[in-house]
Short mmCIF file of C-alpha atoms (C1' of nucleotides) in Angstrom, two decimals:
data_model
loop_
_atom_site.label_atom_id
_atom_site.label_comp_id
_atom_site.label_asym_id
_atom_site.label_seq_id
_atom_site.Cartn_x
_atom_site.Cartn_y
_atom_site.Cartn_z
CA MET S 1 -60.52 95.97 81.03
CA ALA S 2 -63.50 95.44 78.80
CA LYS S 3 -66.58 97.49 78.72
CA ILE S 4 -69.53 96.21 81.23
CA ILE S 5 -73.28 95.42 79.75
CA PRO S 6 -74.94 97.32 81.74
CA ASN S 7 -78.45 95.29 81.72
CA ILE S 8 -77.00 91.69 82.42
CA SER S 9 -75.48 90.91 85.47
CA VAL S 10 -74.88 87.95 87.28
CA ASP S 11 -75.36 87.57 91.00
CA CYS S 12 -73.62 83.93 93.16
CA VAL S 13 -75.41 82.68 96.23
CA ILE S 14 -72.48 81.13 97.85
CA PHE S 15 -73.17 78.70 100.75
CA GLY S 16 -71.19 77.40 102.89
CA PHE S 17 -71.27 75.05 106.02
CA ASP S 18 -69.32 75.17 109.12
CA PHE S 19 -70.45 71.57 110.57
CA ASN S 20 -73.61 73.01 111.97
CA GLN S 21 -74.97 75.33 110.17
CA LEU S 22 -75.83 76.53 106.59
CA ASN S 23 -74.24 79.58 105.83
CA VAL S 24 -74.76 82.56 102.93
CA LEU S 25 -72.21 84.73 102.27
CA LEU S 26 -73.91 88.68 101.77
CA VAL S 27 -72.18 92.03 101.30
CA GLU S 28 -73.22 94.94 102.70
CA ARG S 29 -74.76 97.98 101.18
CA LYS S 30 -74.51 100.92 103.08
CA LEU S 31 -75.03 104.34 101.69
CA GLU S 32 -74.97 107.54 103.46
CA ASP S 33 -75.32 111.18 102.73
CA GLU S 34 -72.37 113.35 101.97
CA ALA S 35 -73.03 115.98 103.41
CA SER S 36 -75.59 115.09 106.82
CA GLY S 37 -74.00 112.13 106.88
CA LYS S 38 -77.02 110.16 107.60
CA VAL S 39 -77.52 106.73 106.33
CA LEU S 40 -79.87 106.00 103.72
CA ILE S 41 -78.79 102.51 103.40
CA ASP S 42 -77.97 99.82 105.39
CA ASP S 43 -78.69 96.11 104.29
CA TRP S 44 -77.43 93.34 102.61
CA THR S 45 -77.20 91.71 99.56
CA LEU S 46 -75.77 89.00 97.22
CA THR S 47 -72.70 88.84 96.05
CA GLY S 48 -72.93 90.28 91.84
CA TYR S 49 -71.57 92.30 89.35
CA HIS S 50 -72.19 92.98 85.66
CA ILE S 51 -70.85 90.61 83.27
CA PHE S 52 -68.17 92.09 80.80
CA GLU S 53 -68.89 92.60 76.90
CA ASP S 54 -66.13 89.79 76.54
CA GLU S 55 -66.88 86.74 79.31
CA ASP S 56 -69.59 84.49 79.89
CA PHE S 57 -71.77 83.87 82.39
CA ASP S 58 -69.97 81.13 83.77
CA THR S 59 -66.44 83.31 83.67
CA ALA S 60 -68.40 86.23 85.03
CA ALA S 61 -69.40 84.25 87.93
CA ALA S 62 -66.08 82.60 88.78
CA ARG S 63 -64.59 86.12 88.53
CA ILE S 64 -66.99 87.34 91.43
CA LEU S 65 -66.00 84.20 93.88
CA LYS S 66 -62.40 84.25 92.84
CA GLY S 67 -62.28 87.92 93.74
CA LEU S 68 -63.81 86.83 97.62
CA SER S 69 -62.38 83.97 98.16
CA GLY S 70 -59.68 83.91 96.16
CA LEU S 71 -60.21 79.83 95.16
CA ASP S 72 -60.78 78.63 91.59
CA ASN S 73 -62.44 75.41 90.90
CA ILE S 74 -65.38 76.02 92.90
CA TYR S 75 -68.07 74.23 92.40
CA LEU S 76 -70.61 76.86 90.69
CA GLU S 77 -73.97 75.79 89.16
CA GLN S 78 -76.14 78.41 87.16
CA PHE S 79 -79.56 77.55 88.21
CA TYR S 80 -82.34 80.60 87.30
CA ALA S 81 -82.14 84.15 85.24
CA PHE S 82 -84.24 87.16 86.63
CA GLY S 83 -85.23 89.32 84.51
CA ALA S 84 -88.86 90.40 86.12
CA ILE S 85 -89.75 93.70 84.88
CA ARG S 86 -89.95 94.94 89.02
CA ARG S 87 -87.53 92.91 89.99
CA VAL S 88 -85.58 96.05 91.49
CA ASN S 89 -87.70 98.65 92.05
CA GLY S 90 -87.61 99.30 96.01
CA PRO S 91 -87.06 102.93 97.11
CA LYS S 92 -83.38 101.93 98.46
CA ASP S 93 -82.68 99.67 95.10
CA ASN S 94 -83.26 102.71 92.82
CA LEU S 95 -80.98 105.11 95.08
CA TRP S 96 -78.26 102.73 95.44
CA LEU S 97 -78.48 101.65 91.03
CA GLU S 98 -78.22 105.91 90.92
CA HIS S 99 -75.31 106.04 92.93
CA GLN S 100 -73.83 103.21 91.09
CA LEU S 101 -74.77 103.50 87.86
CA GLU S 102 -75.22 106.86 87.11
CA GLY S 103 -78.40 107.99 85.37
CA PHE S 104 -78.31 103.85 83.71
CA SER S 105 -82.20 103.16 84.28
CA GLN S 106 -83.31 100.35 81.95
CA ARG S 107 -84.63 97.10 83.95
CA ILE S 108 -80.86 94.58 84.67
CA VAL S 109 -81.71 91.25 84.48
CA THR S 110 -79.27 88.94 86.31
CA VAL S 111 -77.93 85.15 85.51
CA GLY S 112 -78.37 83.55 89.07
CA TYR S 113 -75.51 80.81 90.27
CA PHE S 114 -74.66 79.23 93.45
CA SER S 115 -71.84 78.12 95.03
CA LEU S 116 -70.94 75.59 97.65
CA ILE S 117 -67.70 75.89 99.62
CA ASP S 118 -66.17 74.86 102.73
CA ASN S 119 -66.60 77.86 105.12
CA THR S 120 -64.24 77.10 108.14
CA THR S 121 -61.44 76.96 106.11
CA VAL S 122 -61.92 79.95 103.86
CA THR S 123 -61.17 83.18 104.19
CA ILE S 124 -63.42 86.06 102.46
CA THR S 125 -62.55 89.05 101.79
CA HIS S 126 -63.70 92.12 99.86
CA ASN S 127 -61.66 95.74 99.37
CA ASP S 128 -63.94 98.41 100.14
CA ARG S 129 -67.48 96.32 101.78
CA ASN S 130 -68.08 94.47 104.44
CA VAL S 131 -68.89 90.87 103.98
CA ASN S 132 -70.48 88.43 106.45
CA TRP S 133 -71.63 85.12 106.23
CA PHE S 134 -75.04 84.49 108.13
CA PRO S 135 -76.99 81.38 108.97
CA ILE S 136 -79.72 80.92 106.55
CA THR S 137 -82.42 80.79 109.56
CA ASP S 138 -81.44 84.29 110.53
CA LEU S 139 -80.74 86.44 107.58
CA PRO S 140 -80.91 90.15 107.87
CA GLU S 141 -82.88 92.54 105.61
CA LEU S 142 -81.99 91.84 102.14
CA GLY S 143 -81.32 94.40 98.98
CA PHE S 144 -82.96 94.04 95.70
CA ASP S 145 -85.31 90.89 95.10
CA HIS S 146 -82.30 88.98 96.20
CA ALA S 147 -84.52 87.62 99.24
CA TYR S 148 -86.29 85.80 96.42
CA ILE S 149 -83.09 84.84 94.43
CA LEU S 150 -81.84 82.82 97.42
CA GLU S 151 -84.93 81.37 98.19
CA LYS S 152 -84.93 79.72 94.42
CA ALA S 153 -81.03 78.76 95.47
CA LEU S 154 -81.91 76.81 98.66
CA GLU S 155 -84.26 75.14 96.47
CA LYS S 156 -82.26 74.10 93.22
CA LEU S 157 -79.27 73.02 96.49
CA ARG S 158 -81.80 71.04 97.84
CA SER S 159 -82.90 69.85 95.51
CA LYS S 160 -79.35 68.44 93.75
CA LEU S 161 -78.40 67.60 97.39
CA ARG S 162 -81.01 64.55 96.83
CA SER S 163 -79.74 63.55 93.68
CA GLU S 164 -76.19 63.87 93.06
CA PRO S 165 -73.03 63.63 95.18
CA ILE S 166 -72.74 67.78 95.97
CA GLY S 167 -72.89 67.67 99.33
CA PHE S 168 -69.46 67.19 99.52
CA GLU S 169 -68.17 70.34 98.04
CA LEU S 170 -69.59 71.89 101.42
CA LEU S 171 -67.46 69.45 103.57
CA PRO S 172 -63.39 69.32 103.72
CA GLU S 173 -61.55 67.09 101.80
CA LYS S 174 -61.47 64.80 104.71
CA PHE S 175 -64.74 63.95 106.64
CA THR S 176 -66.49 62.18 109.26
CA ILE S 177 -69.78 60.07 108.25
CA SER S 178 -71.33 62.30 111.41
CA GLN S 179 -70.51 65.33 109.43
CA LEU S 180 -71.74 64.52 106.39
CA GLN S 181 -75.37 63.48 107.81
CA ARG S 182 -75.18 67.02 109.69
CA LEU S 183 -75.05 68.25 106.43
CA TYR S 184 -78.10 66.21 104.97
CA GLU S 185 -80.04 66.54 107.75
CA VAL S 186 -79.44 70.81 108.31
CA VAL S 187 -79.60 71.26 104.22
CA LEU S 188 -82.89 69.32 103.85
CA GLY S 189 -84.05 70.15 106.92
CA THR S 190 -85.03 66.02 108.29
CA LYS S 191 -83.14 63.57 110.56
CA PHE S 192 -81.70 60.48 109.73
CA ASP S 193 -81.22 57.13 111.86
CA ARG S 194 -77.58 57.39 112.69
CA ARG S 195 -77.03 53.66 111.16
CA ASN S 196 -79.05 53.30 108.10
CA PHE S 197 -77.08 56.80 107.35
CA ARG S 198 -74.14 55.32 107.91
CA LYS S 199 -75.46 52.21 105.75
CA LYS S 200 -76.73 54.15 102.63
CA VAL S 201 -72.88 56.27 102.71
CA MET S 202 -70.76 52.95 103.27
CA GLN S 203 -72.25 51.58 100.03
CA MET S 204 -71.20 54.19 98.06
CA LYS S 205 -68.01 53.19 96.46
CA TYR S 206 -67.13 56.91 95.73
CA VAL S 207 -66.83 57.39 99.48
CA ILE S 208 -63.63 56.02 100.55
CA PRO S 209 -62.53 55.56 104.40
CA LEU S 210 -58.90 56.39 105.19
CA ASP S 211 -56.62 54.88 107.71
CA GLU S 212 -57.10 58.15 109.40
CA LYS S 213 -58.82 59.45 112.55
CA GLN S 214 -60.46 62.49 113.31
CA LYS S 215 -58.30 64.51 116.15
CA GLY S 216 -58.92 67.03 118.57
CA VAL S 217 -61.84 65.63 119.73
CA LYS S 218 -63.14 64.71 123.55
CA HIS S 219 -64.68 61.71 122.75
CA LYS S 220 -63.81 58.47 120.54
CA PRO S 221 -62.52 59.84 116.86
CA ALA S 222 -64.37 58.99 113.99
CA GLN S 223 -62.52 57.70 110.88
CA LEU S 224 -62.34 60.04 108.12
CA PHE S 225 -63.39 59.51 104.27
CA ILE S 226 -62.63 61.34 101.00
CA PHE S 227 -65.49 61.83 97.85
CA SER S 228 -64.01 60.57 94.56
CA LYS S 229 -65.46 62.28 91.72
CA GLU S 230 -64.04 60.10 89.65
CA VAL S 231 -65.24 56.40 91.39
CA TYR S 232 -68.54 58.55 91.36
CA GLU S 233 -68.13 58.83 87.82
CA LYS S 234 -67.32 55.81 86.99
CA THR S 235 -69.95 53.60 88.76
CA LYS S 236 -72.64 55.77 88.42
CA THR S 237 -75.34 54.35 86.73
CA GLU S 238 -78.56 56.37 84.92
CA ARG S 239 -81.00 56.19 88.28
CA PHE S 240 -84.84 56.29 87.51
CA ASP S 241 -86.74 56.97 89.93
CA PHE S 242 -89.95 57.80 87.96
CA SER S 243 -91.42 59.04 91.64
CA ILE S 244 -93.71 61.50 89.97
CA MET R 1 -96.22 98.48 71.16
CA ALA R 2 -92.95 98.83 73.30
CA LYS R 3 -89.50 98.23 72.16
CA ILE R 4 -87.51 95.70 71.99
CA ILE R 5 -84.37 94.65 74.18
CA PRO R 6 -82.06 94.37 71.29
CA ASN R 7 -79.37 91.93 73.23
CA ILE R 8 -81.51 89.74 75.39
CA SER R 9 -83.89 87.08 73.82
CA VAL R 10 -86.27 84.32 74.66
CA ASP R 11 -86.03 81.10 72.80
CA CYS R 12 -88.65 78.03 73.14
CA VAL R 13 -87.92 74.15 72.88
CA ILE R 14 -91.24 73.51 72.41
CA PHE R 15 -92.07 69.43 72.51
CA GLY R 16 -94.79 67.54 71.15
CA PHE R 17 -95.66 63.74 70.87
CA ASP R 18 -97.74 61.84 69.12
CA PHE R 19 -97.88 58.60 70.44
CA ASN R 20 -95.33 57.81 68.92
CA GLN R 21 -92.44 59.86 68.70
CA LEU R 22 -90.97 63.33 70.76
CA ASN R 23 -91.04 65.83 67.96
CA VAL R 24 -89.41 69.27 68.84
CA LEU R 25 -90.85 72.43 66.79
CA LEU R 26 -88.68 74.40 64.42
CA VAL R 27 -88.72 77.68 62.29
CA GLU R 28 -87.60 77.66 59.06
CA ARG R 29 -84.41 79.94 58.65
CA LYS R 30 -84.62 81.10 54.94
CA LEU R 31 -82.63 84.23 53.10
CA GLU R 32 -82.30 84.79 49.43
CA ASP R 33 -80.14 86.82 47.64
CA GLU R 34 -83.04 89.59 46.34
CA ALA R 35 -80.47 90.05 42.93
CA SER R 36 -79.43 86.70 41.89
CA GLY R 37 -82.11 84.43 43.77
CA LYS R 38 -79.14 82.66 45.51
CA VAL R 39 -80.40 80.71 48.50
CA LEU R 40 -77.70 82.00 50.87
CA ILE R 41 -79.35 80.67 53.88
CA ASP R 42 -81.73 77.70 54.58
CA ASP R 43 -81.75 75.84 57.74
CA TRP R 44 -84.22 75.82 60.85
CA THR R 45 -83.97 77.24 64.19
CA LEU R 46 -85.66 77.07 67.74
CA THR R 47 -88.93 79.28 68.00
CA GLY R 48 -87.29 82.70 70.23
CA TYR R 49 -87.56 86.47 69.77
CA HIS R 50 -86.64 89.62 71.41
CA ILE R 51 -87.76 90.09 75.02
CA PHE R 52 -89.82 93.66 75.06
CA GLU R 53 -89.18 96.36 77.64
CA ASP R 54 -92.36 96.09 79.37
CA GLU R 55 -92.21 92.06 79.45
CA ASP R 56 -91.10 89.88 81.59
CA PHE R 57 -88.93 86.56 80.31
CA ASP R 58 -92.00 83.93 81.78
CA THR R 59 -94.27 86.78 79.68
CA ALA R 60 -92.03 86.55 76.68
CA ALA R 61 -92.07 83.42 76.29
CA ALA R 62 -95.94 82.76 76.63
CA ARG R 63 -96.35 85.38 73.99
CA ILE R 64 -94.33 83.21 71.74
CA LEU R 65 -96.48 80.04 72.41
CA LYS R 66 -99.76 82.10 71.80
CA GLY R 67 -98.44 83.43 68.97
CA LEU R 68 -97.65 79.60 67.30
CA SER R 69 -100.46 77.78 68.69
CA GLY R 70 -103.26 80.43 69.65
CA LEU R 71 -103.03 78.26 73.30
CA ASP R 72 -102.80 80.06 76.51
CA ASN R 73 -101.99 77.99 79.85
CA ILE R 74 -99.39 75.63 78.28
CA TYR R 75 -97.04 74.02 80.14
CA LEU R 76 -93.77 76.51 80.51
CA GLU R 77 -90.85 76.14 82.27
CA GLN R 78 -87.14 78.49 82.16
CA PHE R 79 -84.52 75.60 82.21
CA TYR R 80 -81.26 77.48 81.12
CA ALA R 81 -79.89 81.00 80.36
CA PHE R 82 -76.94 81.01 77.24
CA GLY R 83 -74.58 83.78 77.32
CA ALA R 84 -71.32 82.42 75.92
CA ILE R 85 -69.39 84.95 74.10
CA ARG R 86 -69.27 82.62 71.17
CA ARG R 87 -72.76 81.33 71.15
CA VAL R 88 -73.73 82.63 67.72
CA ASN R 89 -70.97 83.56 65.85
CA GLY R 90 -71.15 81.00 62.32
CA PRO R 91 -71.21 83.02 59.13
CA LYS R 92 -74.67 82.37 58.44
CA ASP R 93 -75.80 83.44 61.75
CA ASN R 94 -74.44 86.64 61.19
CA LEU R 95 -75.46 87.40 57.73
CA TRP R 96 -78.82 86.43 59.15
CA LEU R 97 -78.77 89.25 62.20
CA GLU R 98 -77.31 92.12 59.87
CA HIS R 99 -80.60 91.28 57.94
CA GLN R 100 -82.74 91.15 60.84
CA LEU R 101 -81.20 93.59 62.95
CA GLU R 102 -79.32 96.53 60.59
CA GLY R 103 -76.31 96.73 62.19
CA PHE R 104 -76.96 95.70 65.95
CA SER R 105 -73.33 93.65 66.77
CA GLN R 106 -73.46 93.06 70.06
CA ARG R 107 -74.01 89.64 71.84
CA ILE R 108 -77.44 87.95 72.23
CA VAL R 109 -78.08 86.58 75.81
CA THR R 110 -81.25 83.95 75.36
CA VAL R 111 -83.26 82.55 78.02
CA GLY R 112 -84.40 79.10 77.15
CA TYR R 113 -87.69 77.78 78.08
CA PHE R 114 -89.49 74.46 77.29
CA SER R 115 -92.81 73.93 76.53
CA LEU R 116 -95.17 70.60 76.06
CA ILE R 117 -97.73 69.62 74.09
CA ASP R 118 -99.82 67.15 72.86
CA ASN R 119 -98.88 67.54 69.18
CA THR R 120 -101.69 65.39 67.52
CA THR R 121 -104.33 68.69 68.46
CA VAL R 122 -102.58 71.20 68.63
CA THR R 123 -101.93 72.93 65.24
CA ILE R 124 -98.54 75.27 64.77
CA THR R 125 -99.02 78.23 62.33
CA HIS R 126 -96.57 81.09 61.70
CA ASN R 127 -97.46 84.32 59.19
CA ASP R 128 -94.75 84.39 57.11
CA ARG R 129 -92.32 81.26 57.89
CA ASN R 130 -92.31 77.68 57.58
CA VAL R 131 -93.08 75.98 61.53
CA ASN R 132 -92.49 72.21 61.14
CA TRP R 133 -92.09 69.28 63.64
CA PHE R 134 -89.27 67.07 63.87
CA PRO R 135 -88.99 64.00 65.48
CA ILE R 136 -85.85 64.94 67.95
CA THR R 137 -83.83 61.87 66.71
CA ASP R 138 -84.19 63.18 62.70
CA LEU R 139 -83.26 67.02 63.19
CA PRO R 140 -82.54 69.30 60.44
CA GLU R 141 -79.55 71.45 60.52
CA LEU R 142 -80.01 74.09 63.11
CA GLY R 143 -79.15 77.89 62.94
CA PHE R 144 -77.14 79.93 66.21
CA ASP R 145 -76.27 77.18 69.12
CA HIS R 146 -79.85 75.74 68.81
CA ALA R 147 -78.29 72.31 68.83
CA TYR R 148 -76.52 73.11 72.36
CA ILE R 149 -79.97 74.59 73.85
CA LEU R 150 -81.86 72.00 72.36
CA GLU R 151 -79.65 68.97 73.98
CA LYS R 152 -79.91 71.16 77.27
CA ALA R 153 -83.56 71.10 77.16
CA LEU R 154 -84.11 67.53 76.48
CA GLU R 155 -81.90 66.98 79.47
CA LYS R 156 -83.83 68.92 81.89
CA LEU R 157 -87.29 67.53 80.48
CA ARG R 158 -85.46 63.84 81.05
CA SER R 159 -84.17 64.57 84.39
CA LYS R 160 -88.06 66.21 85.59
CA LEU R 161 -90.35 63.67 83.88
CA ARG R 162 -88.83 61.38 86.25
CA SER R 163 -89.23 62.99 89.56
CA GLU R 164 -92.41 64.90 88.75
CA PRO R 165 -95.67 64.44 86.38
CA ILE R 166 -95.45 66.35 83.64
CA GLY R 167 -95.34 63.64 80.99
CA PHE R 168 -99.16 64.14 81.13
CA GLU R 169 -98.65 67.27 79.32
CA LEU R 170 -97.73 66.30 76.34
CA LEU R 171 -100.51 63.78 75.93
CA PRO R 172 -104.35 64.66 75.03
CA GLU R 173 -106.63 65.05 78.45
CA LYS R 174 -107.63 61.42 78.24
CA PHE R 175 -105.35 58.71 77.53
CA THR R 176 -104.32 55.02 78.30
CA ILE R 177 -101.55 53.70 80.40
CA SER R 178 -100.40 52.31 77.55
CA GLN R 179 -99.97 55.48 75.86
CA LEU R 180 -98.30 57.15 79.01
CA GLN R 181 -95.70 54.26 78.86
CA ARG R 182 -95.16 54.81 75.03
CA LEU R 183 -94.01 58.47 76.28
CA TYR R 184 -91.25 57.36 79.34
CA GLU R 185 -90.25 55.20 76.99
CA VAL R 186 -89.69 57.18 74.14
CA VAL R 187 -88.50 60.52 76.07
CA LEU R 188 -86.09 58.42 78.32
CA GLY R 189 -85.38 55.79 76.03
CA THR R 190 -85.68 52.74 78.04
CA LYS R 191 -88.08 49.75 77.86
CA PHE R 192 -90.60 49.45 81.27
CA ASP R 193 -92.25 46.12 81.90
CA ARG R 194 -95.40 46.21 81.02
CA ARG R 195 -97.48 44.94 84.09
CA ASN R 196 -95.26 46.59 86.60
CA PHE R 197 -95.66 50.02 84.86
CA ARG R 198 -99.63 49.61 85.27
CA LYS R 199 -99.42 48.94 89.42
CA LYS R 200 -96.98 51.84 89.20
CA VAL R 201 -99.40 54.34 87.77
CA MET R 202 -102.35 52.41 88.92
CA GLN R 203 -101.12 53.23 92.80
CA MET R 204 -100.38 57.35 91.43
CA LYS R 205 -103.90 58.47 92.94
CA TYR R 206 -103.56 61.18 90.66
CA VAL R 207 -104.05 59.15 87.50
CA ILE R 208 -108.10 58.61 87.77
CA PRO R 209 -109.57 56.34 86.08
CA LEU R 210 -112.60 56.83 83.50
CA ASP R 211 -115.52 54.94 82.95
CA GLU R 212 -115.14 55.28 79.26
CA LYS R 213 -113.26 53.09 76.83
CA GLN R 214 -110.59 53.93 73.44
CA LYS R 215 -112.24 54.21 70.17
CA GLY R 216 -111.77 53.12 66.79
CA VAL R 217 -108.90 50.73 67.58
CA LYS R 218 -108.57 47.88 65.86
CA HIS R 219 -108.33 45.66 69.59
CA LYS R 220 -109.27 45.22 73.13
CA PRO R 221 -110.03 48.89 73.96
CA ALA R 222 -108.24 49.96 76.38
CA GLN R 223 -109.59 52.04 79.47
CA LEU R 224 -108.98 55.87 79.61
CA PHE R 225 -107.76 57.62 82.57
CA ILE R 226 -106.98 61.19 83.46
CA PHE R 227 -104.39 63.39 85.15
CA SER R 228 -105.33 65.81 88.21
CA LYS R 229 -103.00 68.20 88.81
CA GLU R 230 -105.33 68.89 92.22
CA VAL R 231 -105.35 65.44 93.38
CA TYR R 232 -101.30 65.51 93.00
CA GLU R 233 -100.80 68.68 94.87
CA LYS R 234 -102.86 67.60 97.71
CA THR R 235 -101.37 63.76 97.93
CA LYS R 236 -97.65 64.73 97.01
CA THR R 237 -94.95 63.89 99.77
CA GLU R 238 -91.45 65.00 100.20
CA ARG R 239 -89.88 62.16 98.88
CA PHE R 240 -86.43 61.70 99.12
CA ASP R 241 -84.11 59.20 97.09
CA PHE R 242 -80.66 60.73 98.69
CA SER R 243 -78.97 58.77 94.98
CA ILE R 244 -75.93 60.45 94.76
"C1'" DT P 1 -55.52 54.40 137.84
"C1'" DT P 2 -60.23 54.53 137.68
"C1'" DT P 3 -64.46 55.92 135.75
"C1'" DG P 4 -68.12 58.17 133.74
"C1'" DC P 5 -69.46 60.77 128.98
"C1'" DA P 6 -69.95 61.33 124.68
"C1'" DA P 7 -69.65 59.76 120.57
"C1'" DT P 8 -68.66 55.87 117.10
"C1'" DG P 9 -68.93 51.22 114.91
"C1'" DT P 10 -71.86 47.10 113.94
"C1'" DG P 11 -76.43 43.67 113.22
"C1'" DT P 12 -80.65 42.02 112.72
"C1'" DA P 13 -85.76 40.82 111.82
"C1'" DG P 14 -89.59 42.42 109.72
"C1'" DA P 15 -92.16 45.68 106.56
"C1'" DT P 16 -92.62 47.63 101.68
"C1'" DT P 17 -90.94 48.04 97.46
"C1'" DT P 18 -89.43 46.29 92.97
"C1'" DT P 19 -88.54 42.65 89.68
"C1'" DA P 20 -89.68 38.89 86.68
"C1'" DC P 21 -93.06 36.63 84.70
"C1'" DG P 22 -97.92 33.66 82.47
"C1'" DC P 23 -102.47 33.19 81.34
"C1'" DA P 24 -107.06 35.30 80.98
"C1'" DT P 25 -109.47 38.38 78.55
"C1'" DT P 26 -112.17 41.39 74.63
"C1'" DA P 27 -113.22 44.36 70.50
"C1'" DT P 28 -112.02 43.46 65.74
"C1'" DA P 29 -111.47 41.82 60.73
"C1'" DC P 30 -111.32 37.89 57.72
"C1'" DG A 1 -116.74 31.61 63.90
"C1'" DT A 2 -112.25 31.97 64.06
"C1'" DA A 3 -107.43 33.96 64.65
"C1'" DT A 4 -105.45 38.86 65.72
"C1'" DA A 5 -103.16 42.34 68.84
"C1'" DA A 6 -103.57 44.36 72.88
"C1'" DT A 7 -105.52 44.62 77.36
"C1'" DG A 8 -105.92 43.42 82.61
"C1'" DC A 9 -104.58 40.67 86.68
"C1'" DG A 10 -101.73 37.89 90.07
"C1'" DT A 11 -97.74 35.76 92.29
"C1'" DA A 12 -93.57 34.57 94.16
"C1'" DA A 13 -88.65 35.64 94.66
"C1'" DA A 14 -85.30 39.18 95.36
"C1'" DA A 15 -83.49 43.46 97.21
"C1'" DT A 16 -84.11 47.75 99.71
"C1'" DC A 17 -85.90 50.55 103.91
"C1'" DT A 18 -87.03 50.81 108.54
"C1'" DA A 19 -86.45 50.29 113.42
"C1'" DC A 20 -84.12 49.50 116.79
"C1'" DA A 21 -79.87 47.77 120.87
"C1'" DC A 22 -75.84 46.76 122.51
"C1'" DA A 23 -70.75 46.94 122.29
"C1'" DT A 24 -66.41 50.06 121.57
"C1'" DT A 25 -63.22 53.84 122.13
"C1'" DG A 26 -60.20 57.44 123.56
"C1'" DC A 27 -60.84 61.75 126.59
"C1'" DA A 28 -61.32 64.24 131.03
"C1'" DA A 29 -62.38 64.26 135.30
"C1'" DA A 30 -62.00 62.47 140.14
#
DNA sequence: TTTGCAATGTGTAGATTTTACGCATTATAC
DNA sequence: GTATAATGCGTAAAATCTACACATTGCAAA
């Protein structure tokens, strides 16, 4: 394996949706004093790692994601690069880095990626560290400047959700209109009229109705739909908002 | 002065508008063989430089901009980080870097910023290298991966112009509606109906009419307007397009 | 078997926004 | 003073968005 580049890393903000809430994947950062057993650090961070010398940013992000989910072809997008001098500066951060990188003390800049997956079906694992989904409304203490990075990622997700069909990445292949609506409402923090929402989605040619219904629900089962990226690419027209 | 970080740089895509075209500022990259006088390299690049050890990305970008224009408080925004392994790989690029960095051969990653200024009033200078405005429709040969970086910057500029009031940064403080329209048409590559465009702008509370008219034109002089960032911030409402 | 429940699924009128135009006005230059 | 070239304003039709009410369907409990 190639050497890592010590002052450059990639952090992935992995978002998941469970039909109810928007979640983010975090890794536990735990350090105990070997002699006393005293817990020196116990908080959480985003999933990230240094880039290797023979690796692009995109490749590094995909590698991290694959390591956790086992999946390729996940939605992944670079959203911002973080290089503030004091971005990693808390006593815990320094302690952690000393322990991990042994003496490397330069500033580490990081490139942020966000990723969207359906967290009802994907299982996330990590060799030796705890990994967990947390609802974005109820986060634990975050290490480094990861609270800030997460905030930026959320901003980007929200803004992109308004103008491009990325929401479907958070749903299973087959979904109902209500699930899609719930997703929009949760991520954007708004409410939509059920009938108008449906009307809007119905006129999107790339949201294709199936001859199939929801199963296992204790009420009238809803029709299922799939999203077609191909149809979207073909039918999208350059929109102009000029909202400024 | 602090030391530079050799594997990280910032590149600024400086856009200017002259009431007619969208321009970009480029620096000549020229290298001659000292013995023979033969021209080894003669092409153009974006304006960029390594970051210093004690400097944030934003600070580095502002420094580069200030060095060229003498101005502070210019619109500046990070748009993408470029870290592809072969992003700098042409024979000319290698020759140039050898000459500049003497033996440093690692990959250099760069963080792209774009900047907007009114190029009718700002004078750009550089100590020892040629600097020039080029219309984006008529560019010279670009070194490194700067053609790609410029393309990405343009994309970002266009998309942001549609949803936020950044176009005013490309105009002088006082401008006419026609000038604003021309700007939108040139950057976005579209045509607008003059009357409808005016109507749209007129309902923006933050575009404020002055009791003052254009001077030195050989036709009916138009009314001048200014943009108020304060009014914009106060009156903006969270818009929702959901165009996907 | 019936009945209640909890969602789904559809339609319409009014308000708002966008689009497509036509014509009068006003400095300047000849 | 007259032609020129752009500014400035208004209106009707089309399209889109908003608000809102009622019937339908499958499951589950009685």
